[in-house]
XYZ file of C-alpha atoms in Angstrom:
590
model
C -29.404 -59.334 186.488
C -30.726 -57.060 183.769
C -32.981 -54.185 184.863
C -35.328 -52.784 182.256
C -36.895 -49.354 182.244
C -40.626 -48.812 182.509
C -42.930 -49.983 179.783
C -44.583 -46.791 178.618
C -42.671 -43.548 178.024
C -45.771 -41.358 178.420
C -48.059 -41.473 181.432
C -51.792 -41.658 180.719
C -53.489 -39.656 183.454
C -57.079 -40.497 184.264
C -57.378 -37.550 186.594
C -55.935 -34.082 186.273
C -56.302 -31.400 188.898
C -56.189 -27.690 188.174
C -55.500 -25.780 191.325
C -55.215 -22.138 192.179
C -51.696 -21.320 193.371
C -52.068 -17.972 195.188
C -54.718 -15.714 196.616
C -54.761 -13.319 193.671
C -58.187 -12.695 192.195
C -57.748 -14.628 188.976
C -57.347 -18.187 187.823
C -54.028 -19.583 186.620
C -53.486 -18.983 182.940
C -51.825 -22.323 182.364
C -50.663 -25.299 184.343
C -48.491 -27.600 182.284
C -46.197 -30.225 183.730
C -43.076 -31.020 181.739
C -40.853 -33.844 182.855
C -37.885 -35.927 181.920
C -39.457 -39.231 182.838
C -38.035 -42.663 183.364
C -39.391 -45.194 180.946
C -38.077 -44.212 177.550
C -37.653 -47.806 176.472
C -40.275 -50.428 175.763
C -40.108 -53.239 178.279
C -40.287 -56.734 176.777
C -42.601 -59.364 178.135
C -41.024 -62.087 180.212
C -41.243 -64.532 177.326
C -38.997 -62.228 175.300
C -36.507 -61.737 178.077
C -35.588 -64.532 180.462
C -36.743 -67.420 182.605
C -37.851 -66.810 186.168
C -35.239 -66.296 188.869
C -35.605 -68.268 192.115
C -35.986 -67.413 194.873
C -37.533 -64.390 193.280
C -40.735 -63.226 194.920
C -40.308 -60.756 197.775
C -36.743 -61.943 198.480
C -33.891 -63.116 196.291
C -30.816 -65.111 197.232
C -28.674 -62.000 197.679
C -31.176 -60.702 200.257
C -30.994 -63.957 202.198
C -27.196 -64.101 202.072
C -26.874 -60.485 203.238
C -29.370 -61.094 206.042
C -27.466 -64.134 207.282
C -24.097 -62.366 207.156
C -25.315 -59.259 208.956
C -27.088 -61.225 211.676
C -24.010 -63.390 212.274
C -21.998 -60.194 212.738
C -24.662 -58.746 215.091
C -24.837 -55.741 212.767
C -27.625 -53.220 213.224
C -30.353 -52.639 212.216
C -30.524 -56.228 210.911
C -29.927 -57.838 214.316
C -32.701 -55.858 215.984
C -35.237 -57.087 213.442
C -33.840 -60.624 213.655
C -34.314 -60.685 217.420
C -38.009 -59.913 216.945
C -38.243 -62.727 214.389
C -36.573 -65.212 216.730
C -38.888 -64.243 219.577
C -41.935 -64.757 217.357
C -40.879 -68.056 215.827
C -39.687 -69.613 219.088
C -43.327 -69.699 220.123
C -44.398 -71.820 217.155
C -42.382 -74.985 217.608
C -45.567 -76.922 218.430
C -48.028 -74.839 216.434
C -50.951 -76.645 214.843
C -51.924 -75.023 211.525
C -55.235 -73.140 211.613
C -56.462 -74.395 208.226
C -60.194 -74.789 207.599
C -62.107 -75.898 204.526
C -63.849 -72.569 203.891
C -62.465 -69.094 204.498
C -65.143 -66.469 205.042
C -64.729 -62.742 204.421
C -67.705 -60.375 204.516
C -71.247 -61.079 203.429
C -72.632 -60.752 206.934
C -71.270 -64.195 207.807
C -69.019 -65.054 210.755
C -65.548 -64.240 209.427
C -62.533 -66.482 209.920
C -60.006 -65.131 207.411
C -57.736 -64.098 210.290
C -56.751 -67.771 210.546
C -55.296 -67.569 207.054
C -53.613 -64.250 207.845
C -51.878 -65.636 210.907
C -50.617 -68.795 209.229
C -49.333 -66.950 206.154
C -47.309 -64.726 208.504
C -46.022 -67.755 210.406
C -45.004 -69.605 207.246
C -43.032 -66.597 206.000
C -41.317 -65.838 209.303
C -40.376 -69.478 209.836
C -38.896 -69.566 206.332
C -36.767 -66.523 207.166
C -35.672 -68.172 210.407
C -34.472 -71.196 208.438
C -32.519 -69.057 205.988
C -31.050 -66.971 208.793
C -29.652 -69.645 211.091
C -30.342 -72.976 209.381
C -33.019 -74.126 211.846
C -34.527 -77.131 210.086
C -37.341 -77.316 212.629
C -38.452 -73.880 211.381
C -38.286 -75.040 207.767
C -40.300 -78.151 208.593
C -42.935 -76.120 210.424
C -43.221 -73.629 207.566
C -43.724 -76.474 205.094
C -46.205 -78.185 207.424
C -48.335 -75.038 207.573
C -48.412 -74.715 203.792
C -49.084 -78.414 203.187
C -51.955 -78.379 205.660
C -53.653 -75.417 204.030
C -53.233 -76.958 200.587
C -54.925 -80.158 201.728
C -57.792 -78.633 203.750
C -58.727 -75.223 202.330
C -61.082 -75.821 199.398
C -63.271 -72.730 199.128
C -64.296 -69.194 200.060
C -67.521 -67.609 201.263
C -68.625 -64.022 201.738
C -68.777 -61.057 199.384
C -66.332 -58.831 197.507
C -64.046 -58.913 200.549
C -62.924 -62.315 199.287
C -61.078 -60.419 196.555
C -59.148 -58.348 199.074
C -58.258 -61.273 201.325
C -57.240 -63.624 198.524
C -54.950 -60.861 197.296
C -53.215 -60.027 200.565
C -52.712 -63.582 201.776
C -52.089 -64.910 198.290
C -48.946 -62.833 197.841
C -47.851 -63.614 201.391
C -48.229 -67.382 201.103
C -46.603 -67.399 197.651
C -43.653 -65.395 199.009
C -43.205 -67.903 201.830
C -43.381 -70.850 199.436
C -40.838 -69.251 197.123
C -38.378 -69.180 200.038
C -38.913 -72.881 200.711
C -39.149 -74.230 197.148
C -35.643 -75.744 197.210
C -35.793 -77.097 200.750
C -34.982 -80.797 200.652
C -37.626 -81.504 203.272
C -40.461 -80.333 201.037
C -41.559 -83.430 199.156
C -41.873 -82.573 195.437
C -45.421 -83.919 195.255
C -46.429 -81.714 198.193
C -44.787 -78.673 196.629
C -46.710 -79.347 193.419
C -49.930 -79.661 195.412
C -49.243 -76.318 197.080
C -48.669 -74.641 193.723
C -51.994 -76.044 192.525
C -53.584 -74.699 195.694
C -52.223 -71.206 195.048
C -53.436 -71.293 191.461
C -56.940 -72.544 192.174
C -57.751 -70.924 195.517
C -56.068 -67.543 195.058
C -55.500 -66.705 191.403
C -58.380 -68.508 189.677
C -61.985 -68.795 190.783
C -64.788 -66.317 191.361
C -63.786 -63.138 193.206
C -60.142 -64.218 193.314
C -57.152 -62.391 191.758
C -57.796 -62.798 188.039
C -61.566 -62.526 188.208
C -61.364 -59.411 190.352
C -58.874 -57.633 188.088
C -60.833 -58.573 184.968
C -64.377 -57.996 186.178
C -64.357 -55.911 189.386
C -67.605 -57.579 190.482
C -69.323 -55.877 187.530
C -68.599 -52.399 188.831
C -67.026 -49.401 187.146
C -63.287 -49.691 186.737
C -62.569 -47.082 189.406
C -65.098 -48.399 191.929
C -62.575 -50.117 194.206
C -59.820 -48.347 196.082
C -56.242 -48.842 194.920
C -55.310 -51.200 197.773
C -57.806 -53.801 196.599
C -56.205 -53.982 193.191
C -52.647 -53.813 194.488
C -53.344 -56.800 196.732
C -54.488 -58.834 193.721
C -51.572 -57.598 191.607
C -49.042 -58.579 194.274
C -50.659 -61.994 194.596
C -50.787 -62.598 190.847
C -47.179 -61.542 190.412
C -45.904 -63.716 193.281
C -47.966 -66.705 192.117
C -46.651 -66.226 188.583
C -43.107 -66.480 189.915
C -43.899 -69.482 192.118
C -45.538 -71.354 189.240
C -43.070 -70.190 186.560
C -46.160 -68.973 184.742
C -45.409 -66.206 182.281
C -49.049 -65.422 181.483
C -49.988 -64.847 185.128
C -46.951 -62.659 185.746
C -47.503 -60.617 182.584
C -51.180 -60.113 183.422
C -50.149 -58.295 186.600
C -47.315 -56.461 184.872
C -49.597 -55.129 182.147
C -52.258 -54.071 184.646
C -49.715 -51.994 186.547
C -49.476 -49.769 183.456
C -52.733 -50.243 181.586
C -55.340 -51.518 184.051
C -58.759 -49.874 184.035
C -58.871 -49.470 187.809
C -57.087 -47.570 190.542
C -54.303 -50.151 190.717
C -52.937 -48.595 187.534
C -49.841 -46.647 188.639
C -51.149 -43.413 187.149
C -54.269 -43.658 189.289
C -52.580 -44.937 192.442
C -50.703 -41.642 192.501
C -53.441 -39.439 191.144
C -51.483 -36.228 190.693
C -47.876 -35.114 191.079
C -47.896 -31.625 192.565
C -45.492 -28.963 191.294
C -43.281 -29.564 194.352
C -42.814 -33.200 193.308
C -45.030 -34.829 195.940
C -47.451 -37.402 194.519
C -50.963 -37.395 195.946
C -52.060 -40.930 196.891
C -55.409 -42.190 195.663
C -56.718 -42.935 199.157
C -55.387 -39.787 200.857
C -58.834 -38.216 201.021
C -60.233 -41.413 202.530
C -57.979 -41.954 205.569
C -54.353 -42.527 206.446
C -54.669 -46.136 207.571
C -55.516 -47.167 204.026
C -53.060 -44.680 202.519
C -50.139 -46.147 204.460
C -51.112 -49.617 203.277
C -50.476 -48.515 199.696
C -46.654 -48.343 199.784
C -46.571 -51.722 201.536
C -48.415 -53.440 198.685
C -46.851 -51.470 195.840
C -43.429 -51.956 197.385
C -44.003 -55.710 197.271
C -45.143 -55.508 193.635
C -42.099 -53.478 192.629
C -39.655 -55.714 194.500
C -41.064 -58.912 192.991
C -40.791 -57.330 189.548
C -37.250 -56.116 190.284
C -36.209 -59.630 191.265
C -37.373 -60.746 187.818
C -35.533 -57.950 186.006
C -38.239 -55.277 185.704
C -37.898 -51.803 187.175
C -41.383 -50.751 188.250
C -39.895 -48.601 191.009
C -38.539 -46.245 188.357
C -41.621 -46.327 186.142
C -43.210 -43.017 185.170
C -40.382 -40.943 186.624
C -40.310 -42.821 189.944
C -44.003 -42.166 190.492
C -44.080 -44.579 193.426
C -41.465 -42.550 195.300
C -43.410 -39.331 194.752
C -46.398 -41.002 196.424
C -44.455 -42.561 199.291
C -42.789 -39.221 200.034
C -46.254 -37.609 200.115
C -47.672 -40.193 202.529
C -44.530 -40.203 204.664
C -44.418 -36.434 204.985
C -48.053 -36.184 206.060
C -47.699 -39.076 208.504
C -44.663 -37.545 210.168
C -46.760 -34.537 211.214
C -46.136 -32.240 208.252
C -48.591 -30.635 205.877
C -48.847 -31.580 202.204
C -50.815 -30.058 199.318
C -54.081 -31.658 198.282
C -55.895 -31.308 194.983
C -59.600 -32.228 194.774
C -60.040 -35.888 193.926
C -63.051 -37.334 192.118
C -63.922 -40.943 192.927
C -66.414 -42.611 190.598
C -68.059 -45.801 191.808
C -71.153 -47.904 191.255
C -72.200 -50.986 189.354
C -72.200 -51.001 185.578
C -75.944 -51.637 185.545
C -76.817 -48.801 187.939
C -76.275 -45.089 188.384
C -72.874 -43.511 188.769
C -71.920 -42.746 192.374
C -69.529 -39.803 192.413
C -67.721 -38.464 195.461
C -65.429 -35.437 195.432
C -62.775 -35.294 198.156
C -61.797 -31.683 198.762
C -59.286 -32.173 201.578
C -56.807 -34.737 202.797
C -58.152 -36.904 205.614
C -56.454 -36.758 209.010
C -58.199 -39.935 210.197
C -55.550 -42.430 211.302
C -52.738 -39.939 210.810
C -49.234 -40.815 212.076
C -49.868 -44.529 212.543
C -46.985 -46.838 211.647
C -46.864 -49.828 209.320
C -43.956 -52.165 208.516
C -42.617 -52.328 204.973
C -41.032 -48.893 204.611
C -37.447 -50.149 204.819
C -37.963 -52.043 201.561
C -38.926 -48.880 199.664
C -36.387 -46.670 201.430
C -33.458 -48.990 200.830
C -34.298 -49.428 197.179
C -34.288 -45.749 196.362
C -31.575 -44.570 198.757
C -29.080 -47.392 199.237
C -29.616 -49.308 196.007
C -30.163 -46.391 193.601
C -28.447 -43.535 195.455
C -31.491 -41.255 195.387
C -32.833 -39.074 198.179
C -36.044 -39.979 200.000
C -36.003 -37.722 203.069
C -39.538 -38.211 204.351
C -39.638 -41.908 203.486
C -36.464 -42.256 205.527
C -37.956 -40.392 208.453
C -41.047 -42.616 208.484
C -38.919 -45.763 208.105
C -36.792 -44.743 211.081
C -39.912 -44.671 213.256
C -40.743 -48.306 212.418
C -37.168 -49.608 212.628
C -36.309 -52.313 213.517
C -39.373 -53.828 211.913
C -41.315 -56.808 213.048
C -44.209 -58.258 211.106
C -47.397 -60.196 211.744
C -48.136 -60.512 215.502
C -46.104 -57.352 216.239
C -48.645 -54.762 215.067
C -51.795 -55.933 216.814
C -53.983 -58.982 216.518
C -56.593 -57.753 214.054
C -56.343 -58.008 210.287
C -54.528 -54.673 209.924
C -51.592 -56.116 211.817
C -51.188 -58.743 209.089
C -51.511 -56.544 205.994
C -47.737 -56.633 205.567
C -45.257 -59.471 205.932
C -42.904 -56.922 207.470
C -39.311 -57.592 208.568
C -37.984 -55.521 205.672
C -35.376 -54.060 208.046
C -33.984 -57.584 208.219
C -34.441 -58.626 204.612
C -33.906 -55.440 202.604
C -31.669 -53.095 204.596
C -28.438 -52.279 202.789
C -25.210 -50.536 203.662
C -25.226 -46.837 202.829
C -24.318 -46.157 199.238
C -20.737 -44.945 198.925
C -20.897 -43.175 195.558
C -22.543 -39.930 194.504
C -25.481 -39.886 192.117
C -26.449 -36.763 190.203
C -29.988 -35.366 190.599
C -32.472 -36.779 188.096
C -36.076 -36.557 186.935
C -36.078 -32.757 186.802
C -39.608 -31.380 186.232
C -40.672 -27.852 185.345
C -44.252 -26.811 186.070
C -45.431 -23.613 184.404
C -47.658 -21.572 186.667
C -49.453 -18.342 186.080
C -47.871 -14.958 186.785
C -44.444 -15.734 185.291
C -43.476 -18.490 187.732
C -41.908 -21.876 187.074
C -41.699 -24.499 189.818
C -38.871 -27.019 189.581
C -38.730 -30.363 191.373
C -36.284 -33.240 191.019
C -35.072 -36.489 192.506
C -32.254 -35.753 194.879
C -29.040 -37.558 195.766
C -28.668 -39.745 198.842
C -25.407 -38.080 199.896
C -26.412 -34.504 199.084
C -25.943 -31.701 201.598
C -27.607 -29.133 199.309
C -28.566 -28.553 195.664
C -27.605 -25.914 193.108
C -30.426 -24.745 190.841
C -29.022 -23.361 187.594
C -30.725 -21.453 184.775
C -29.946 -20.276 181.280
C -31.830 -18.624 178.433
C -29.734 -20.675 176.020
C -30.327 -24.405 175.695
C -27.236 -26.242 176.881
C -25.946 -23.299 178.912
C -23.867 -21.683 180.148
C -25.916 -21.783 183.347
C -26.019 -19.399 186.285
C -26.763 -20.668 189.788
C -29.966 -18.957 190.928
C -30.617 -20.784 194.212
C -29.204 -23.218 196.745
C -31.811 -25.614 198.119
C -31.730 -27.807 201.230
C -32.241 -31.558 201.389
C -35.769 -31.876 202.801
C -38.141 -30.131 200.400
C -36.493 -30.738 197.057
C -38.031 -28.060 194.853
C -37.594 -24.417 193.913
C -39.984 -21.729 192.628
C -38.412 -19.389 190.078
C -40.339 -16.099 190.050
C -40.525 -12.740 188.245
C -39.608 -14.232 184.892
C -40.165 -12.602 181.515
C -43.445 -13.737 179.981
C -43.005 -15.628 176.734
C -39.323 -16.389 177.285
C -38.029 -19.963 177.393
C -35.852 -20.859 180.370
C -33.549 -23.869 180.607
C -32.693 -25.489 183.941
C -30.331 -28.059 185.430
C -29.637 -29.051 189.038
C -26.494 -30.410 190.703
C -25.902 -31.745 194.214
C -23.257 -30.762 196.734
C -21.923 -33.791 198.629
C -19.007 -34.479 200.989
C -17.054 -35.476 197.876
C -17.799 -32.256 195.987
C -20.331 -31.192 193.379
C -22.012 -33.825 191.216
C -22.642 -33.579 187.516
C -25.674 -31.619 186.406
C -29.019 -33.285 185.908
C -30.487 -33.485 182.447
C -31.868 -30.164 181.261
C -35.551 -29.262 181.325
C -37.066 -26.216 179.617
C -40.227 -24.196 180.159
C -41.812 -20.954 178.966
C -42.812 -18.317 181.501
C -46.526 -17.550 181.196
C -48.167 -14.175 181.759
C -51.274 -13.876 183.956
C -54.709 -13.554 182.434
C -57.115 -15.762 180.539
C -58.653 -19.045 181.520
C -57.238 -22.067 179.740
C -55.951 -25.360 181.023
C -53.784 -28.197 179.888
C -54.168 -31.771 181.076
C -51.237 -33.668 182.511
C -50.204 -36.107 179.790
C -53.664 -36.415 178.285
C -53.515 -39.040 175.570
C -57.100 -39.867 174.682
C -60.005 -37.996 173.220
C -63.338 -37.766 174.969
C -65.620 -35.416 176.822
C -64.566 -33.608 179.966
C -66.057 -31.434 182.650
C -65.023 -29.113 185.430
C -66.129 -29.934 188.953
C -66.045 -27.284 191.664
C -67.322 -26.605 195.155
C -69.018 -23.424 193.959
C -71.658 -23.023 191.286
C -70.087 -20.123 189.429
C -67.020 -21.948 188.112
C -68.505 -24.601 185.891
C -67.830 -25.457 182.300
C -67.761 -28.206 179.728
C -65.247 -28.984 177.056
C -63.579 -31.625 174.959
C -60.104 -33.032 174.517
C -58.415 -32.638 171.162
C -57.411 -36.289 170.574
C -53.766 -37.098 171.334
C -52.727 -33.459 171.648
C -53.186 -33.370 175.411
C -54.995 -30.027 175.172
C -58.361 -29.378 176.800
C -60.362 -26.268 176.033
C -63.297 -25.414 178.269
C -66.211 -23.232 177.269
C -68.730 -21.461 179.464
C -66.349 -21.098 182.404
C -67.203 -18.222 184.715
C -64.135 -16.545 186.184
C -65.919 -16.139 189.490
C -65.821 -13.309 191.970
C -62.052 -12.972 192.074
C -61.586 -14.893 195.311
C -59.483 -18.023 195.847
C -60.768 -20.845 193.671
C -59.935 -24.519 193.380
C -61.064 -26.452 190.337
C -60.926 -30.179 189.716
C -61.101 -31.609 186.214
C -61.576 -35.167 185.121
C -61.766 -36.600 181.625
C -62.910 -39.911 180.229
C -60.536 -42.211 178.370
C -62.977 -43.990 176.140
C -63.465 -47.221 178.073
C -66.832 -48.918 177.589
C -67.837 -48.275 181.186
C -67.576 -44.512 180.527
C -70.302 -44.349 177.902
C -72.893 -41.758 178.817
C -71.081 -40.569 181.919
C -69.872 -37.239 180.556
C -72.048 -34.400 179.321
């Protein structure tokens, strides 16, 4: 299988945060993030690359073969997850599908979408049971559930919640069908009917996947939270695979990079802090919705991976930066938070703007299944370190799925069982640190962060004033918080950095080099993270004496603000947002 790097070499940030670093009585002179990012190559569309691989939605054949082998050997943690699956599916031998003609979600009507949620979970788990031990009764029941829904379910009722539900259960049903597509007991005509059902009831139609991603119910592009869009993206991508439909698949793939809403990867992780943690778009909202994000984006990235596209590594592994952020906070540790501006409202009405100044603790430390998929990709497939993701995953292991996390809709947001389907043996080889970033901060400080190595016991931070070295080791860093702050540098001097890992086998090669100039304190100027578009901009602050307006010099990434008051010298946090020229932005900025 060929894996391609991310599509766009330069991230296009819709939000940039400018945050005070210390308690000194002045604003930072400059915050500029420099990175060696994944994604230096242009990714071809599917039509330029290859035909679809089957099974190739959430699981591929290698996953199923590994699962079967590990379960037969009673190997852990696979067997623990399998035992939960067997217990669940044993209760469905005589299950009658819950299909109804109309699924209702929202709109003040009596809701019944939980029927769809439960049967999508059953169809998927029964399909796994068949692939794990060859139980044809499980295969027949899975197919029966899908055939029944395809023949009975003909419409939706409610409000915009239809978009969310058609996304979540669309990707789940499509993933189940992809597992059963070659089963001899699924009559070809019935399989074709089910594919038509997925196309017409989930992807096409008002408020469904395509309509939602294209139109957003006539709201501003950033009106809906990231999870809503990720649900539709996962569904579109899985349906594209199921139907061998290049256009559907590419629609989701393109939106991941270029979409106007919060499902765009740059907006899903709104800001990568100097320490490498990526702030999640819904972190100021609550943690229940934040922890749903990695579940949906993990599914999107795995489906893409199974078709030869590396979205996990896109934009310097931006997904991992976000999952580490969520995992750290939800394992009872503090994380930084930069003010987040959420713009909402219909296109034909006034802008509704909310500024989130702090991370929300609502729902903190709750557990969701799906983490083993993300953890095993980065750590045991790629050899990278993901310490907090691993800690969160360990708390959910061995995973169950639907019916094991409560009976309401939240318990069915994820198909789960990724301990069973995506766990891998520990990687045996060493991987050098990668993705080294240098963030210039005021007062002659440079913060370095990087992607660590799965087998590392510590890291060596090395510096030189000559590009290419020789380097001197300036710090040894542990394996939890993978960053280092280099202080007391000479203002105006360029410093060059590399990082290596110490492992049981010895020291790895150095990372690629990154360079940065130490900046002296004083002055008030700011630089946007990867700004790529012209347009107006404004500062937003919790106090009235730190306001200003400015404009972006097109394509230079530089923003100059005028009329900014330095304030009273106390601690100050500023948030900045800039428009990117979309039609829904006209008249917003002053």
